[in-house]
GROMACS .gro file of C-alpha atoms in nm:
model
  178
    1MET     CA    1   0.017  -0.039  -0.011
    2ALA     CA    2   0.177   0.386  -0.113
    3GLU     CA    3   0.252   0.629   0.110
    4SER     CA    4  -0.100   0.850   0.122
    5ASN     CA    5  -0.041   1.253   0.213
    6ARG     CA    6  -0.369   1.186   0.418
    7ASP     CA    7  -0.324   1.207   0.839
    8LEU     CA    8  -0.468   0.867   0.901
    9LYS     CA    9  -0.628   0.828   1.227
   10LEU     CA   10  -0.847   0.616   1.400
   11VAL     CA   11  -0.936   0.781   1.681
   12GLY     CA   12  -1.115   1.094   1.537
   13GLY     CA   13  -0.971   1.073   1.160
   14GLU     CA   14  -0.977   0.858   0.890
   15ALA     CA   15  -0.858   0.511   0.948
   16GLN     CA   16  -0.807   0.333   0.653
   17VAL     CA   17  -0.816  -0.046   0.695
   18PHE     CA   18  -0.609  -0.275   0.480
   19GLU     CA   19  -0.658  -0.612   0.667
   20ILE     CA   20  -0.906  -0.853   0.835
   21SER     CA   21  -0.716  -1.146   1.029
   22ILE     CA   22  -0.835  -1.518   1.082
   23VAL     CA   23  -0.683  -1.765   1.321
   24VAL     CA   24  -0.675  -2.073   1.234
   25ARG     CA   25  -0.575  -2.445   1.386
   26SER     CA   26  -0.368  -2.556   1.031
   27LEU     CA   27  -0.338  -2.291   0.777
   28ASP     CA   28  -0.309  -2.574   0.497
   29GLU     CA   29  -0.610  -2.682   0.626
   30SER     CA   30  -0.763  -2.310   0.613
   31MET     CA   31  -0.625  -2.255   0.282
   32GLU     CA   32  -0.739  -2.582   0.081
   33GLN     CA   33  -1.086  -2.466   0.252
   34PHE     CA   34  -1.075  -2.131   0.102
   35ARG     CA   35  -0.962  -2.254  -0.201
   36SER     CA   36  -1.209  -2.477  -0.246
   37ILE     CA   37  -1.491  -2.269  -0.132
   38PHE     CA   38  -1.439  -1.940  -0.272
   39GLY     CA   39  -1.156  -2.018  -0.534
   40TRP     CA   40  -0.917  -1.820  -0.332
   41MET     CA   41  -0.539  -1.906  -0.407
   42PRO     CA   42  -0.262  -1.702  -0.160
   43TYR     CA   43   0.015  -1.458  -0.267
   44ALA     CA   44   0.206  -1.521  -0.037
   45VAL     CA   45   0.258  -1.840   0.196
   46ARG     CA   46   0.513  -1.753   0.463
   47ASP     CA   47   0.674  -1.857   0.791
   48ASP     CA   48   0.741  -1.538   1.059
   49GLU     CA   49   0.927  -1.552   1.327
   50ALA     CA   50   0.901  -1.250   1.617
   51ARG     CA   51   1.154  -1.199   1.812
   52ASN     CA   52   1.167  -0.957   2.169
   53PHE     CA   53   0.824  -0.818   2.118
   54ASN     CA   54   0.608  -0.636   2.396
   55LEU     CA   55   0.338  -0.904   2.501
   56HIS     CA   56   0.089  -0.770   2.805
   57GLY     CA   57   0.403  -0.563   2.934
   58LYS     CA   58   0.649  -0.836   2.895
   59THR     CA   59   0.914  -0.861   2.664
   60VAL     CA   60   0.864  -1.259   2.471
   61GLU     CA   61   1.195  -1.343   2.320
   62ARG     CA   62   1.034  -1.577   2.041
   63ALA     CA   63   0.712  -1.672   1.856
   64SER     CA   64   0.667  -1.882   1.518
   65MET     CA   65   0.371  -1.866   1.307
   66LYS     CA   66   0.270  -1.938   0.951
   67TYR     CA   67   0.049  -1.670   0.748
   68ALA     CA   68  -0.129  -1.728   0.423
   69LEU     CA   69  -0.283  -1.346   0.214
   70TYR     CA   70  -0.477  -1.285  -0.021
   71HIS     CA   71  -0.665  -0.968  -0.157
   72ALA     CA   72  -1.014  -0.953  -0.170
   73GLY     CA   73  -1.074  -0.629  -0.301
   74PRO     CA   74  -0.874  -0.332  -0.133
   75ILE     CA   75  -0.896  -0.542   0.183
   76ARG     CA   76  -0.634  -0.865   0.221
   77ILE     CA   77  -0.749  -1.171   0.424
   78GLU     CA   78  -0.481  -1.309   0.670
   79MET     CA   79  -0.482  -1.641   0.798
   80ILE     CA   80  -0.208  -1.719   1.144
   81GLU     CA   81  -0.142  -2.009   1.206
   82ALA     CA   82   0.057  -1.989   1.619
   83VAL     CA   83   0.228  -2.236   1.527
   84ALA     CA   84   0.549  -2.201   1.914
   85GLY     CA   85   0.559  -1.934   2.176
   86ASP     CA   86   0.361  -1.648   2.321
   87SER     CA   87   0.138  -1.469   2.133
   88VAL     CA   88  -0.167  -1.252   2.043
   89TYR     CA   89  -0.268  -1.522   1.804
   90ALA     CA   90  -0.169  -1.902   2.093
   91GLU     CA   91  -0.400  -1.670   2.327
   92PHE     CA   92  -0.703  -1.642   2.079
   93LEU     CA   93  -0.715  -1.963   1.948
   94GLU     CA   94  -0.699  -2.095   2.291
   95LYS     CA   95  -0.992  -1.899   2.485
   96ARG     CA   96  -1.165  -1.858   2.139
   97GLY     CA   97  -1.092  -2.072   1.936
   98PRO     CA   98  -1.051  -2.016   1.517
   99GLY     CA   99  -1.191  -1.665   1.419
  100VAL     CA  100  -1.153  -1.332   1.292
  101GLN     CA  101  -0.877  -1.208   1.600
  102HIS     CA  102  -0.790  -0.863   1.455
  103ILE     CA  103  -0.852  -0.630   1.145
  104GLY     CA  104  -0.603  -0.441   1.050
  105ILE     CA  105  -0.549  -0.041   1.027
  106ARG     CA  106  -0.269   0.233   0.875
  107VAL     CA  107  -0.200   0.555   1.090
  108SER     CA  108  -0.014   0.811   1.067
  109ASP     CA  109   0.082   0.837   1.430
  110ARG     CA  110   0.087   0.454   1.654
  111ASP     CA  111   0.211   0.691   1.958
  112ARG     CA  112  -0.006   0.937   1.953
  113GLU     CA  113  -0.310   0.691   1.859
  114LEU     CA  114  -0.198   0.516   2.157
  115ALA     CA  115  -0.174   0.794   2.414
  116GLN     CA  116  -0.546   0.919   2.311
  117LEU     CA  117  -0.668   0.598   2.327
  118GLN     CA  118  -0.465   0.496   2.668
  119GLU     CA  119  -0.717   0.837   2.835
  120LYS     CA  120  -1.053   0.579   2.719
  121GLY     CA  121  -0.873   0.338   2.907
  122ILE     CA  122  -0.803   0.116   2.676
  123GLY     CA  123  -0.439  -0.055   2.625
  124VAL     CA  124  -0.225  -0.225   2.400
  125LEU     CA  125  -0.202  -0.655   2.356
  126GLN     CA  126   0.122  -0.664   2.205
  127SER     CA  127   0.340  -0.405   2.004
  128MET     CA  128   0.634  -0.414   1.811
  129ASP     CA  129   0.864  -0.145   1.651
  130ILE     CA  130   1.190  -0.238   1.388
  131PRO     CA  131   1.297   0.104   1.359
  132PHE     CA  132   1.533   0.018   1.057
  133LEU     CA  133   1.230  -0.033   0.861
  134ASP     CA  134   1.009   0.278   0.984
  135PHE     CA  135   0.788   0.025   1.080
  136LYS     CA  136   0.556   0.051   1.383
  137MET     CA  137   0.283  -0.209   1.503
  138ALA     CA  138   0.051  -0.293   1.839
  139TYR     CA  139  -0.264  -0.459   1.840
  140ILE     CA  140  -0.495  -0.274   2.084
  141ASP     CA  141  -0.707  -0.493   2.366
  142THR     CA  142  -1.109  -0.389   2.236
  143MET     CA  143  -1.198  -0.804   2.193
  144ASP     CA  144  -1.408  -0.719   2.474
  145LEU     CA  145  -1.539  -0.374   2.362
  146ILE     CA  146  -1.601  -0.496   2.027
  147GLY     CA  147  -1.557  -0.814   1.962
  148VAL     CA  148  -1.230  -0.818   1.821
  149SER     CA  149  -0.928  -0.678   1.856
  150LEU     CA  150  -0.741  -0.365   1.582
  151GLU     CA  151  -0.391  -0.412   1.480
  152LEU     CA  152  -0.211  -0.014   1.401
  153VAL     CA  153   0.075  -0.008   1.167
  154GLU     CA  154   0.230   0.240   1.106
  155SER     CA  155   0.460   0.197   0.850
  156PRO     CA  156   0.512   0.409   0.464
  157HIS     CA  157   0.415   0.011   0.369
  158THR     CA  158   0.195  -0.226   0.461
  159PRO     CA  159   0.366  -0.574   0.521
  160ALA     CA  160   0.430  -0.823   0.363
  161GLU     CA  161   0.304  -0.662   0.014
  162PRO     CA  162   0.598  -0.654  -0.270
  163GLU     CA  163   0.633  -0.319  -0.214
  164PHE     CA  164   0.708  -0.432   0.137
  165ASP     CA  165   0.937  -0.693   0.097
  166ASP     CA  166   1.142  -0.477  -0.229
  167PHE     CA  167   1.200  -0.238   0.041
  168VAL     CA  168   1.326  -0.441   0.313
  169LYS     CA  169   1.605  -0.570   0.084
  170ALA     CA  170   1.682  -0.256  -0.003
  171ARG     CA  171   1.733  -0.215   0.368
  172LEU     CA  172   1.902  -0.496   0.455
  173GLU     CA  173   2.127  -0.447   0.186
  174SER     CA  174   2.240  -0.078   0.282
  175LEU     CA  175   2.339  -0.186   0.601
  176LYS     CA  176   2.575  -0.423   0.448
  177ARG     CA  177   2.730  -0.182   0.313
  178LYS     CA  178   2.799   0.006   0.559
   0.00000   0.00000   0.00000
């Protein structure tokens, strides 16, 4: 998703939804269900590992997951299988079973949004910053309020899109040259 000159705000502004994420028990089985029912084939299937992120105020050294992404118009559908370690995905599956875990929303200033939400008594479930990629995200604690968590993403690119992959490769190459 390309950069926008608009000030994207969740609180009191124009939110830009980019993804609906579904936690599944088995990514392979879920991909087959989506293919057989809807004819959807993923454009990206990945194994991923998050390191040193904040979960409920504590640092988690490592968690792994697998995910598949599909475009459904301007919104992408993300299916996530929690493989190992503590994460919002593993917690969701344990407490609620498979289902929509979060809606991804691009914002211009994640920290401003989190401060405004904190004033309203809404906290953070999980967050991560990757400074060298200009990437900040946070899952906010709205499950009991609205039945789904919201993921706030501040980044010039949407993660796991081809443009983001190109951006990451370029950043890594520039770091190698230093």
